[in-house]
């Protein structure tokens, strides 16, 4: 309700009055008997035609009750009562026609209009004048008798009472409706605690009907176990003492008729005015729904907390203004290496003097960008460990303002980065030796060549490494390589590079000044260091190294040239003997080109079948008879003339033509031998490389099959260096060949590194003493001794001993004396074309020629 401030103006007073009238909610309500009775009583008591309870509204007068009045309202300006209300005192008009205020009023001038009027203002207890109780009559009167005025005043007081009680009644009705309709239980008790009121909601809530509850003590709504406590509180409150129960809502436990309990919220009010009557009224609300909602919420909150805590990614929340940490999860504690307590409430600047500013800078950027912002950074923890973090920052709204928080999720990518670094390392370095690998060597070489930089490249080849690897196995081989790599590393300067580009192939690249001199020194250092014994836990290896060197850009302008030329230099170094350094020079290049054309021609010659065989007889020292003939390859180059087998056989070996050529010659030898007397065998030389492909056995078998030559007429000559790769597999193949019935000879015996242990592993049929011993047999006692011991070995093992390269009678005599079983050499015959060989064998059937020695 609107109240006006003093000093009160008429306007203000009127507004107040109208508000009071509206507040009573009486205007335009239906007729009520009590008011009608009052109007009728007034008319009767004053013997007038009409009476009314008139209320003055803003622009009308409205009759709450009317007697003898046909209309329900009039305009306000017509109303006589307006004047009574304005003056707040009784108004009596004896004859309206004579009163200038009313004489023109249509209510007066109409036929049978008003003459007499008397109205008493209706003033409420709050002092507002609402209208009047008034009477009218069509006849004029003298005025009002005092007892009449007294009646009218009494009745008007009654009318005011009626109006005011009507208001309370109405409020009571509303309250009752509310109380009946509400879902809250409303319970009133007296001072003894006995229930005097129990609304329908209470019936529902406590499962007790009103008649069951009324008169019972209020303890029936409290769990028995709490009753004692309740009793004390209630007694204190009833005695007028302070209780926290009055005026506030508190949470308690209620009990239903069946004893089941439920959470309630309760508010108490005192009721009653004096000590004798009154008590407490309680509003009780069942909050089990809210409680379970709260429980659910608490549970989901707890669940969320668990999720956040256990999130495998680091999570943090900072205040976007203060930049203080508001929250961190466990992963964050672990990654940062500090407790949440140390972090929350602190800023990055406080926590990490070295990084704080950068972190805040990133926060600021995230705020400006407004989208999730990703950064990666390395961070050194208190314990010294470096952690790589990939952090996504988002700006989120908070309850207090937009963009209130910075939410960060950081992934610990330390392992990933470490793995990536490892991959890079593996991509660039050889895992065994830690030197650069082939790829990165190629890259660097390429770069240097492109830049036309001055550098020298050293190609290093290990001597005897293959033997070490074969003899001791790969693990020893690996250990040896690792040590060699260390020796290389310590032979160069930090600005130089060393790479391992193949099994035992190493490269060193030197840059800087005085390259040629330095290359020479480094190469010599490497050679001398590699020559020192390499001690591993299982073996001691004695290696050597050869070094080829190119000086760029003098020796080439492309990487291909650099590589080819360094290969040539190395090749030359190896040819010159172990432990040699060789610089590339242009002559080598020419030689290399020459070799390339020759290789091309050889390939064509093999395809065309131009490689032929010459046969050199081998004689029995005992009978002087030819027992076999050795097949020796011959090639006459169309332009260059005859090319020695030493040259083209090794060319075929180096260019991968050896298998093809070997097979061809084997077939031819077998076929040729078919035309010889059956006691004459044919000996075919094999390259060690022919044992690698694994096809040898099949090649030999098919050569025999095609020619029809019996296996026991074929001899195969292998050298001491036949074991190149796999000892086991080589001997296995020899066994298989021998199982066919073929004889196997060991050629060039006494040079090279083959060991006598070969004889342990395989029973060779014959040993061919190397020509160098035969050459010196007449001059060197050592040679003779060696030959004698080979013969001794042959006797012991049942092997024939062949002396080859016999050129003189003197040699022959000594060799026979030493006990050689077979002889071969120019003394008897040079290698002959097939035709000549056949003729020789023919002639043998007839009396022997003078060249052939007599048997002893
Ligand atoms: P080798 O197997 O030791 O053959 C013996 C070499 O000594 C032959 O040389 C032969 O002509 C030569 N020779 C024989 N008697 C005398 C002599 O009294 N005085 C001198 N100074 N030399 C004599 P050739 O034919 O030049 O063959 C050289 C090497 O080439 C052979 O040595 C063998 O290792 C290889 N070779 C030849 N033909 C073949 C072949 O068909 N296959 C394979 N894999 N290697 C072959
Ligand atoms: Ca031979
Ligand atoms: Ca030989």
Short mmCIF file of C-alpha atoms in Angstrom, two decimals, residues 198-652:
data_model
loop_
_atom_site.label_atom_id
_atom_site.label_comp_id
_atom_site.label_asym_id
_atom_site.label_seq_id
_atom_site.Cartn_x
_atom_site.Cartn_y
_atom_site.Cartn_z
CA UNK A 198 -3.53 -31.30 11.59
CA UNK A 199 -3.97 -30.41 7.93
CA UNK A 200 -4.55 -32.83 5.03
CA UNK A 201 -0.88 -32.60 4.05
CA UNK A 202 0.04 -33.72 7.56
CA UNK A 203 -2.29 -36.70 7.10
CA UNK A 204 -0.41 -37.58 3.94
CA UNK A 205 3.05 -36.91 5.22
CA UNK A 206 2.80 -38.75 8.51
CA UNK A 207 0.26 -41.32 7.30
CA UNK A 208 -2.16 -40.44 10.09
CA UNK A 209 -5.69 -39.19 9.67
CA UNK A 210 -6.62 -35.99 11.47
CA UNK A 211 -8.89 -37.80 13.93
CA UNK A 212 -6.00 -40.14 14.82
CA UNK A 213 -3.62 -37.26 15.36
CA UNK A 214 -5.72 -34.61 17.08
CA UNK A 215 -5.33 -34.70 20.83
CA UNK A 216 -2.17 -36.83 20.62
CA UNK A 217 1.16 -35.45 21.76
CA UNK A 218 3.28 -34.04 18.99
CA UNK A 219 5.92 -36.67 19.83
CA UNK A 220 4.04 -39.00 17.48
CA UNK A 221 5.74 -37.26 14.56
CA UNK A 222 9.23 -37.64 16.02
CA UNK A 223 11.30 -40.84 15.95
CA UNK A 224 11.14 -42.51 19.35
CA UNK A 225 14.92 -42.38 19.75
CA UNK A 226 14.82 -38.59 19.52
CA UNK A 227 11.76 -38.06 21.73
CA UNK A 228 13.66 -37.28 24.96
CA UNK A 229 15.71 -34.53 23.38
CA UNK A 230 12.63 -33.12 21.81
CA UNK A 231 10.77 -33.07 25.08
CA UNK A 232 13.40 -30.86 26.73
CA UNK A 233 13.51 -28.43 23.84
CA UNK A 234 9.76 -28.24 23.72
CA UNK A 235 9.40 -27.68 27.47
CA UNK A 236 11.90 -24.85 27.33
CA UNK A 237 10.11 -23.25 24.37
CA UNK A 238 6.71 -23.71 25.99
CA UNK A 239 7.95 -22.00 29.11
CA UNK A 240 8.72 -19.02 26.91
CA UNK A 241 12.42 -19.74 26.60
CA UNK A 242 14.40 -19.03 23.47
CA UNK A 243 14.41 -21.76 20.90
CA UNK A 244 16.21 -21.96 17.62
CA UNK A 245 13.10 -23.59 16.24
CA UNK A 246 11.11 -20.38 16.04
CA UNK A 247 11.33 -18.27 12.93
CA UNK A 248 13.83 -20.32 10.97
CA UNK A 249 13.79 -23.50 8.95
CA UNK A 250 15.80 -26.31 10.37
CA UNK A 251 16.30 -29.84 9.22
CA UNK A 252 15.05 -32.65 11.43
CA UNK A 253 13.92 -36.21 11.14
CA UNK A 254 10.22 -37.03 11.03
CA UNK A 255 8.50 -40.34 11.71
CA UNK A 256 5.46 -41.81 10.00
CA UNK A 257 2.80 -43.87 11.76
CA UNK A 258 4.64 -47.04 10.74
CA UNK A 259 7.85 -45.74 12.33
CA UNK A 260 9.62 -45.11 9.02
CA UNK A 261 11.72 -41.98 9.10
CA UNK A 262 12.25 -39.23 6.60
CA UNK A 263 14.06 -35.91 6.51
CA UNK A 264 11.96 -32.82 7.14
CA UNK A 265 12.46 -29.14 7.26
CA UNK A 266 10.54 -27.47 10.01
CA UNK A 267 9.61 -23.95 10.97
CA UNK A 268 7.80 -23.05 14.16
CA UNK A 269 5.62 -20.08 15.01
CA UNK A 270 4.06 -19.25 18.34
CA UNK A 271 0.33 -18.81 18.26
CA UNK A 272 -2.17 -17.40 20.75
CA UNK A 273 -1.94 -14.11 22.59
CA UNK A 274 -2.06 -14.92 26.23
CA UNK A 275 -0.65 -17.49 28.55
CA UNK A 276 -3.76 -19.54 28.89
CA UNK A 277 -4.36 -20.20 25.24
CA UNK A 278 -1.88 -20.78 22.42
CA UNK A 279 1.09 -22.91 21.62
CA UNK A 280 3.15 -23.56 18.49
CA UNK A 281 2.27 -24.00 14.89
CA UNK A 282 4.68 -25.97 12.76
CA UNK A 283 5.14 -26.00 9.03
CA UNK A 284 6.79 -29.26 8.13
CA UNK A 285 8.17 -29.99 4.69
CA UNK A 286 9.18 -33.42 3.48
CA UNK A 287 12.61 -32.90 2.02
CA UNK A 288 13.42 -36.50 1.10
CA UNK A 289 13.15 -35.54 -2.59
CA UNK A 290 15.45 -32.59 -2.12
CA UNK A 291 17.78 -34.66 0.02
CA UNK A 292 18.08 -37.40 -2.55
CA UNK A 293 18.62 -34.72 -5.18
CA UNK A 294 21.32 -33.26 -2.99
CA UNK A 295 22.78 -36.69 -2.50
CA UNK A 296 22.71 -37.27 -6.25
CA UNK A 297 24.36 -33.95 -6.83
CA UNK A 298 26.96 -34.65 -4.16
CA UNK A 299 27.55 -38.05 -5.70
CA UNK A 300 27.97 -36.70 -9.20
CA UNK A 301 30.17 -33.96 -7.80
CA UNK A 302 32.29 -36.57 -6.08
CA UNK A 303 32.34 -38.57 -9.29
CA UNK A 304 33.44 -35.54 -11.28
CA UNK A 305 36.11 -34.84 -8.67
CA UNK A 306 37.35 -38.40 -9.03
CA UNK A 307 37.41 -38.10 -12.80
CA UNK A 308 39.32 -34.85 -12.67
CA UNK A 309 41.68 -36.12 -10.00
CA UNK A 310 42.46 -39.29 -11.86
CA UNK A 311 42.52 -37.82 -15.34
CA UNK A 312 45.73 -39.13 -16.88
CA UNK A 313 46.41 -35.69 -18.28
CA UNK A 314 47.56 -32.82 -16.13
CA UNK A 315 44.74 -30.35 -15.51
CA UNK A 316 44.82 -26.94 -13.92
CA UNK A 317 42.50 -23.99 -13.49
CA UNK A 318 43.78 -20.46 -12.94
CA UNK A 319 41.93 -17.27 -12.24
CA UNK A 320 42.23 -15.22 -15.42
CA UNK A 321 42.77 -11.99 -13.47
CA UNK A 322 44.92 -12.87 -10.51
CA UNK A 323 46.54 -15.77 -12.45
CA UNK A 324 46.53 -17.78 -9.28
CA UNK A 325 46.02 -21.52 -9.47
CA UNK A 326 42.52 -22.37 -8.36
CA UNK A 327 42.72 -26.08 -8.88
CA UNK A 328 45.15 -28.77 -10.00
CA UNK A 329 44.61 -32.50 -10.32
CA UNK A 330 46.85 -35.32 -9.25
CA UNK A 331 48.57 -35.69 -12.61
CA UNK A 332 49.52 -32.03 -12.35
CA UNK A 333 51.00 -32.59 -8.91
CA UNK A 334 53.02 -35.49 -10.25
CA UNK A 335 54.20 -33.75 -13.38
CA UNK A 336 55.12 -30.53 -11.59
CA UNK A 337 56.49 -32.45 -8.66
CA UNK A 338 54.75 -30.34 -6.03
CA UNK A 339 51.63 -30.72 -3.89
CA UNK A 340 48.35 -29.07 -4.74
CA UNK A 341 48.62 -27.15 -1.47
CA UNK A 342 51.80 -25.49 -2.71
CA UNK A 343 50.27 -24.67 -6.07
CA UNK A 344 46.75 -23.48 -5.33
CA UNK A 345 46.67 -19.81 -4.49
CA UNK A 346 50.07 -19.16 -6.06
CA UNK A 347 50.91 -17.75 -9.48
CA UNK A 348 53.40 -19.09 -12.00
CA UNK A 349 55.69 -16.18 -11.18
CA UNK A 350 55.67 -17.21 -7.53
CA UNK A 351 56.23 -20.85 -8.33
CA UNK A 352 58.61 -20.95 -11.27
CA UNK A 353 60.89 -17.91 -11.37
CA UNK A 354 62.47 -19.19 -14.59
CA UNK A 355 59.28 -19.84 -16.54
CA UNK A 356 56.55 -17.92 -14.74
CA UNK A 357 56.60 -14.92 -17.01
CA UNK A 358 56.48 -17.03 -20.18
CA UNK A 359 53.57 -19.05 -18.80
CA UNK A 360 51.62 -15.94 -17.98
CA UNK A 361 52.35 -14.61 -21.42
CA UNK A 362 50.74 -17.76 -22.82
CA UNK A 363 47.74 -17.32 -20.56
CA UNK A 364 47.36 -13.80 -21.88
CA UNK A 365 47.57 -15.00 -25.46
CA UNK A 366 44.94 -17.64 -24.77
CA UNK A 367 42.67 -14.94 -23.34
CA UNK A 368 43.17 -12.73 -26.39
CA UNK A 369 42.70 -15.54 -28.91
CA UNK A 370 39.57 -16.87 -27.22
CA UNK A 371 40.01 -20.32 -28.78
CA UNK A 372 41.82 -23.27 -27.27
CA UNK A 373 45.49 -22.43 -27.54
CA UNK A 374 48.22 -25.06 -27.72
CA UNK A 375 51.81 -24.63 -26.59
CA UNK A 376 54.63 -27.00 -26.07
CA UNK A 377 57.38 -26.34 -23.63
CA UNK A 378 60.13 -28.03 -21.70
CA UNK A 379 60.15 -27.61 -17.99
CA UNK A 380 62.79 -28.59 -15.45
CA UNK A 381 61.31 -29.89 -12.24
CA UNK A 382 62.65 -29.35 -8.76
CA UNK A 383 64.22 -32.80 -8.94
CA UNK A 384 66.11 -31.80 -12.07
CA UNK A 385 64.14 -33.89 -14.52
CA UNK A 386 63.09 -32.26 -17.77
CA UNK A 387 59.44 -32.65 -18.68
CA UNK A 388 58.02 -31.81 -22.09
CA UNK A 389 54.49 -30.52 -21.80
CA UNK A 390 51.96 -29.92 -24.52
CA UNK A 391 49.42 -27.61 -22.95
CA UNK A 392 46.03 -26.60 -24.31
CA UNK A 393 44.61 -23.51 -22.65
CA UNK A 394 40.95 -22.55 -22.88
CA UNK A 395 39.25 -19.59 -21.34
CA UNK A 396 36.04 -20.46 -19.54
CA UNK A 397 33.27 -18.48 -17.92
CA UNK A 398 32.85 -18.68 -14.19
CA UNK A 399 29.94 -17.97 -11.88
CA UNK A 400 31.16 -14.42 -11.23
CA UNK A 401 32.07 -13.17 -14.70
CA UNK A 402 32.70 -14.22 -18.27
CA UNK A 403 36.19 -15.51 -19.09
CA UNK A 404 36.87 -15.91 -15.43
CA UNK A 405 39.15 -18.93 -15.61
CA UNK A 406 41.95 -20.37 -17.67
CA UNK A 407 41.54 -24.07 -18.00
CA UNK A 408 44.71 -25.91 -18.95
CA UNK A 409 45.09 -29.50 -19.98
CA UNK A 410 48.69 -30.55 -20.37
CA UNK A 411 49.89 -33.77 -21.83
CA UNK A 412 53.24 -35.06 -20.72
CA UNK A 413 54.93 -35.69 -24.05
CA UNK A 414 58.37 -36.34 -22.58
CA UNK A 415 58.36 -39.97 -23.65
CA UNK A 416 57.11 -39.13 -27.13
CA UNK A 417 59.78 -36.49 -27.61
CA UNK A 418 62.41 -38.83 -26.28
CA UNK A 419 61.23 -41.52 -28.68
CA UNK A 420 61.28 -39.03 -31.53
CA UNK A 421 64.80 -38.00 -30.64
CA UNK A 422 65.73 -41.66 -30.56
CA UNK A 423 64.18 -42.17 -33.99
CA UNK A 424 66.14 -39.22 -35.31
CA UNK A 425 69.26 -40.69 -33.78
CA UNK A 426 68.53 -44.08 -35.30
CA UNK A 427 67.76 -42.45 -38.62
CA UNK A 428 71.12 -40.74 -38.64
CA UNK A 429 73.41 -43.00 -36.70
CA UNK A 430 74.50 -46.57 -36.93
CA UNK A 431 73.16 -48.29 -33.83
CA UNK A 432 76.14 -50.62 -33.49
CA UNK A 433 78.96 -48.12 -33.63
CA UNK A 434 77.25 -44.80 -33.02
CA UNK A 435 78.90 -43.43 -36.15
CA UNK A 436 76.85 -41.74 -38.87
CA UNK A 437 74.93 -44.26 -40.93
CA UNK A 438 74.95 -44.59 -44.68
CA UNK A 439 71.96 -42.29 -45.21
CA UNK A 440 73.32 -39.38 -43.27
CA UNK A 441 76.78 -39.92 -44.76
CA UNK A 442 75.19 -39.69 -48.22
CA UNK A 443 73.27 -36.57 -47.23
CA UNK A 444 76.33 -34.82 -45.89
CA UNK A 445 78.45 -35.82 -48.82
CA UNK A 446 75.78 -34.50 -51.12
CA UNK A 447 75.63 -31.21 -49.30
CA UNK A 448 79.40 -30.75 -49.40
CA UNK A 449 79.51 -31.49 -53.11
CA UNK A 450 76.67 -29.09 -53.81
CA UNK A 451 78.43 -26.37 -51.90
CA UNK A 452 81.59 -27.17 -53.91
CA UNK A 453 83.27 -27.38 -50.51
CA UNK A 454 86.87 -28.51 -50.06
CA UNK A 455 87.04 -31.80 -48.24
CA UNK A 456 88.78 -35.13 -48.31
CA UNK A 457 87.06 -38.44 -48.06
CA UNK A 458 88.78 -41.52 -46.69
CA UNK A 459 87.40 -44.96 -47.49
CA UNK A 460 88.59 -47.51 -44.95
CA UNK A 461 88.47 -51.25 -45.51
CA UNK A 462 89.28 -53.73 -42.78
CA UNK A 463 91.55 -56.63 -43.64
CA UNK A 464 90.76 -60.01 -42.12
CA UNK A 465 87.51 -58.83 -40.63
CA UNK A 466 85.53 -61.45 -42.57
CA UNK A 467 87.72 -64.19 -41.20
CA UNK A 468 87.19 -62.92 -37.64
CA UNK A 469 83.46 -62.81 -38.18
CA UNK A 470 83.40 -66.33 -39.63
CA UNK A 471 85.66 -67.76 -37.02
CA UNK A 472 84.26 -66.19 -33.84
CA UNK A 473 80.70 -65.36 -34.82
CA UNK A 474 78.73 -62.21 -35.21
CA UNK A 475 78.71 -61.07 -31.61
CA UNK A 476 82.49 -60.92 -31.57
CA UNK A 477 82.36 -59.32 -35.02
CA UNK A 478 80.03 -56.64 -33.67
CA UNK A 479 82.22 -55.97 -30.65
CA UNK A 480 85.24 -55.66 -32.93
CA UNK A 481 83.43 -53.19 -35.19
CA UNK A 482 82.40 -51.09 -32.20
CA UNK A 483 86.01 -50.89 -31.04
CA UNK A 484 87.26 -50.07 -34.52
CA UNK A 485 84.64 -47.28 -34.63
CA UNK A 486 86.00 -45.91 -31.34
CA UNK A 487 89.51 -45.91 -32.78
CA UNK A 488 88.26 -44.03 -35.85
CA UNK A 489 86.50 -41.49 -33.70
CA UNK A 490 89.62 -40.77 -31.71
CA UNK A 491 91.67 -40.44 -34.89
CA UNK A 492 89.69 -37.46 -36.15
CA UNK A 493 88.71 -34.02 -34.93
CA UNK A 494 85.27 -32.95 -33.76
CA UNK A 495 84.64 -31.12 -37.03
CA UNK A 496 85.33 -34.29 -39.03
CA UNK A 497 82.81 -37.05 -39.60
CA UNK A 498 83.08 -40.78 -39.44
CA UNK A 499 80.43 -43.08 -40.88
CA UNK A 500 79.85 -46.79 -41.16
CA UNK A 501 78.33 -47.42 -44.53
CA UNK A 502 78.39 -51.19 -44.71
CA UNK A 503 79.46 -54.31 -42.83
CA UNK A 504 83.14 -53.40 -42.41
CA UNK A 505 83.23 -50.34 -44.62
CA UNK A 506 83.95 -47.02 -43.00
CA UNK A 507 84.14 -43.50 -44.36
CA UNK A 508 85.76 -40.44 -42.89
CA UNK A 509 85.23 -36.94 -44.20
CA UNK A 510 87.68 -34.21 -43.26
CA UNK A 511 87.05 -30.51 -43.77
CA UNK A 512 89.23 -27.50 -43.06
CA UNK A 513 92.75 -26.58 -44.10
CA UNK A 514 95.78 -28.54 -45.40
CA UNK A 515 93.45 -31.32 -46.37
CA UNK A 516 95.90 -33.51 -48.23
CA UNK A 517 98.45 -33.51 -45.39
CA UNK A 518 95.79 -34.10 -42.78
CA UNK A 519 94.24 -36.92 -44.79
CA UNK A 520 97.62 -38.62 -44.96
CA UNK A 521 98.17 -38.27 -41.21
CA UNK A 522 94.65 -39.36 -40.29
CA UNK A 523 94.89 -42.36 -42.62
CA UNK A 524 98.19 -43.42 -41.08
CA UNK A 525 96.82 -42.96 -37.58
CA UNK A 526 93.80 -45.08 -38.45
CA UNK A 527 95.96 -47.81 -39.97
CA UNK A 528 98.24 -47.98 -36.96
CA UNK A 529 95.34 -47.93 -34.46
CA UNK A 530 93.36 -50.59 -36.29
CA UNK A 531 96.49 -52.73 -36.40
CA UNK A 532 96.57 -52.90 -32.61
CA UNK A 533 94.95 -56.11 -31.38
CA UNK A 534 91.22 -55.82 -30.71
CA UNK A 535 90.45 -57.55 -27.46
CA UNK A 536 86.92 -58.73 -26.86
CA UNK A 537 85.70 -60.94 -24.05
CA UNK A 538 85.79 -64.00 -26.29
CA UNK A 539 88.62 -63.43 -28.72
CA UNK A 540 91.54 -61.28 -29.69
CA UNK A 541 91.36 -60.13 -33.29
CA UNK A 542 94.26 -58.92 -35.39
CA UNK A 543 93.03 -56.67 -38.11
CA UNK A 544 94.51 -54.37 -40.66
CA UNK A 545 93.16 -51.48 -42.63
CA UNK A 546 93.62 -50.07 -46.11
CA UNK A 547 92.66 -46.50 -46.87
CA UNK A 548 91.71 -44.87 -50.16
CA UNK A 549 91.48 -41.07 -50.31
CA UNK A 550 89.89 -38.54 -52.63
CA UNK A 551 90.51 -34.82 -52.37
CA UNK A 552 87.50 -32.82 -53.43
CA UNK A 553 86.71 -30.94 -55.51
CA UNK A 554 89.98 -31.69 -57.40
CA UNK A 555 89.12 -35.37 -57.79
CA UNK A 556 85.51 -34.90 -58.83
CA UNK A 557 82.54 -32.59 -59.00
CA UNK A 558 79.73 -35.04 -58.28
CA UNK A 559 79.01 -37.39 -55.40
CA UNK A 560 79.13 -40.29 -57.84
CA UNK A 561 82.65 -39.29 -58.91
CA UNK A 562 83.71 -38.86 -55.31
CA UNK A 563 82.50 -42.34 -54.47
CA UNK A 564 83.85 -44.07 -57.55
CA UNK A 565 87.23 -42.44 -57.18
CA UNK A 566 87.57 -43.20 -53.51
CA UNK A 567 86.66 -46.81 -54.32
CA UNK A 568 89.39 -46.87 -56.93
CA UNK A 569 91.91 -45.45 -54.53
CA UNK A 570 90.94 -48.05 -51.95
CA UNK A 571 91.11 -50.81 -54.51
CA UNK A 572 94.59 -49.71 -55.44
CA UNK A 573 95.57 -49.49 -51.78
CA UNK A 574 94.40 -53.03 -51.16
CA UNK A 575 96.23 -54.25 -54.23
CA UNK A 576 99.42 -52.63 -53.07
CA UNK A 577 99.28 -54.60 -49.88
CA UNK A 578 97.73 -54.42 -46.48
CA UNK A 579 98.07 -51.31 -44.39
CA UNK A 580 98.50 -49.00 -47.38
CA UNK A 581 97.19 -45.50 -47.97
CA UNK A 582 96.45 -44.55 -51.54
CA UNK A 583 95.35 -41.20 -52.92
CA UNK A 584 93.24 -41.20 -56.02
CA UNK A 585 94.92 -40.05 -59.23
CA UNK A 586 93.67 -39.66 -62.77
CA UNK A 587 95.60 -42.74 -64.02
CA UNK A 588 93.48 -44.87 -61.79
CA UNK A 589 90.48 -43.36 -63.39
CA UNK A 590 91.72 -44.40 -66.80
CA UNK A 591 92.44 -47.91 -65.50
CA UNK A 592 88.97 -48.04 -64.07
CA UNK A 593 87.40 -46.99 -67.36
CA UNK A 594 89.42 -49.64 -69.08
CA UNK A 595 88.17 -52.19 -66.63
CA UNK A 596 84.61 -51.13 -67.34
CA UNK A 597 84.93 -51.72 -71.07
CA UNK A 598 86.65 -55.00 -70.47
CA UNK A 599 83.86 -56.10 -68.22
CA UNK A 600 81.32 -55.26 -70.91
CA UNK A 601 83.33 -57.25 -73.46
CA UNK A 602 83.67 -60.21 -71.07
CA UNK A 603 79.96 -60.28 -70.54
CA UNK A 604 79.44 -60.41 -74.29
CA UNK A 605 82.10 -63.11 -74.69
CA UNK A 606 80.45 -65.29 -72.06
CA UNK A 607 77.07 -64.83 -73.77
CA UNK A 608 78.64 -65.73 -77.13
CA UNK A 609 80.46 -68.77 -75.69
CA UNK A 610 83.83 -67.27 -76.66
CA UNK A 611 85.53 -68.37 -73.46
CA UNK A 612 87.27 -71.57 -74.30
CA UNK A 613 89.29 -74.17 -72.44
CA UNK A 614 92.85 -75.35 -72.75
CA UNK A 615 93.87 -78.60 -71.15
CA UNK A 616 97.11 -79.23 -69.34
CA UNK A 617 97.95 -82.83 -68.58
CA UNK A 618 98.86 -84.17 -65.15
CA UNK A 619 101.10 -87.22 -65.07
CA UNK A 620 101.57 -90.00 -62.62
CA UNK A 621 105.02 -89.72 -61.13
CA UNK A 622 105.13 -93.47 -60.94
CA UNK A 623 104.10 -94.47 -64.45
CA UNK A 624 104.58 -91.26 -66.41
CA UNK A 625 101.08 -91.79 -67.76
CA UNK A 626 98.61 -88.93 -68.14
CA UNK A 627 96.07 -89.48 -65.43
CA UNK A 628 94.12 -86.25 -65.81
CA UNK A 629 94.03 -82.90 -67.56
CA UNK A 630 93.32 -79.55 -65.92
CA UNK A 631 90.88 -77.31 -67.75
CA UNK A 632 92.15 -73.71 -67.93
CA UNK A 633 89.98 -70.91 -69.21
CA UNK A 634 91.08 -68.93 -72.24
CA UNK A 635 89.74 -65.74 -73.74
CA UNK A 636 91.04 -64.04 -76.84
CA UNK A 637 89.76 -60.50 -76.90
CA UNK A 638 88.93 -59.43 -80.48
CA UNK A 639 91.02 -56.22 -80.16
CA UNK A 640 93.42 -56.87 -77.32
CA UNK A 641 94.26 -60.46 -78.09
CA UNK A 642 94.62 -63.07 -75.32
CA UNK A 643 93.53 -61.90 -71.83
CA UNK A 644 94.96 -63.89 -68.93
CA UNK A 645 92.59 -65.93 -66.81
CA UNK A 646 94.00 -64.16 -63.70
CA UNK A 647 92.50 -60.97 -65.13
CA UNK A 648 89.21 -62.09 -66.55
CA UNK A 649 88.36 -64.64 -63.84
CA UNK A 650 88.67 -62.01 -61.14
CA UNK A 651 86.76 -59.57 -63.37
CA UNK A 652 84.01 -62.17 -63.68
#
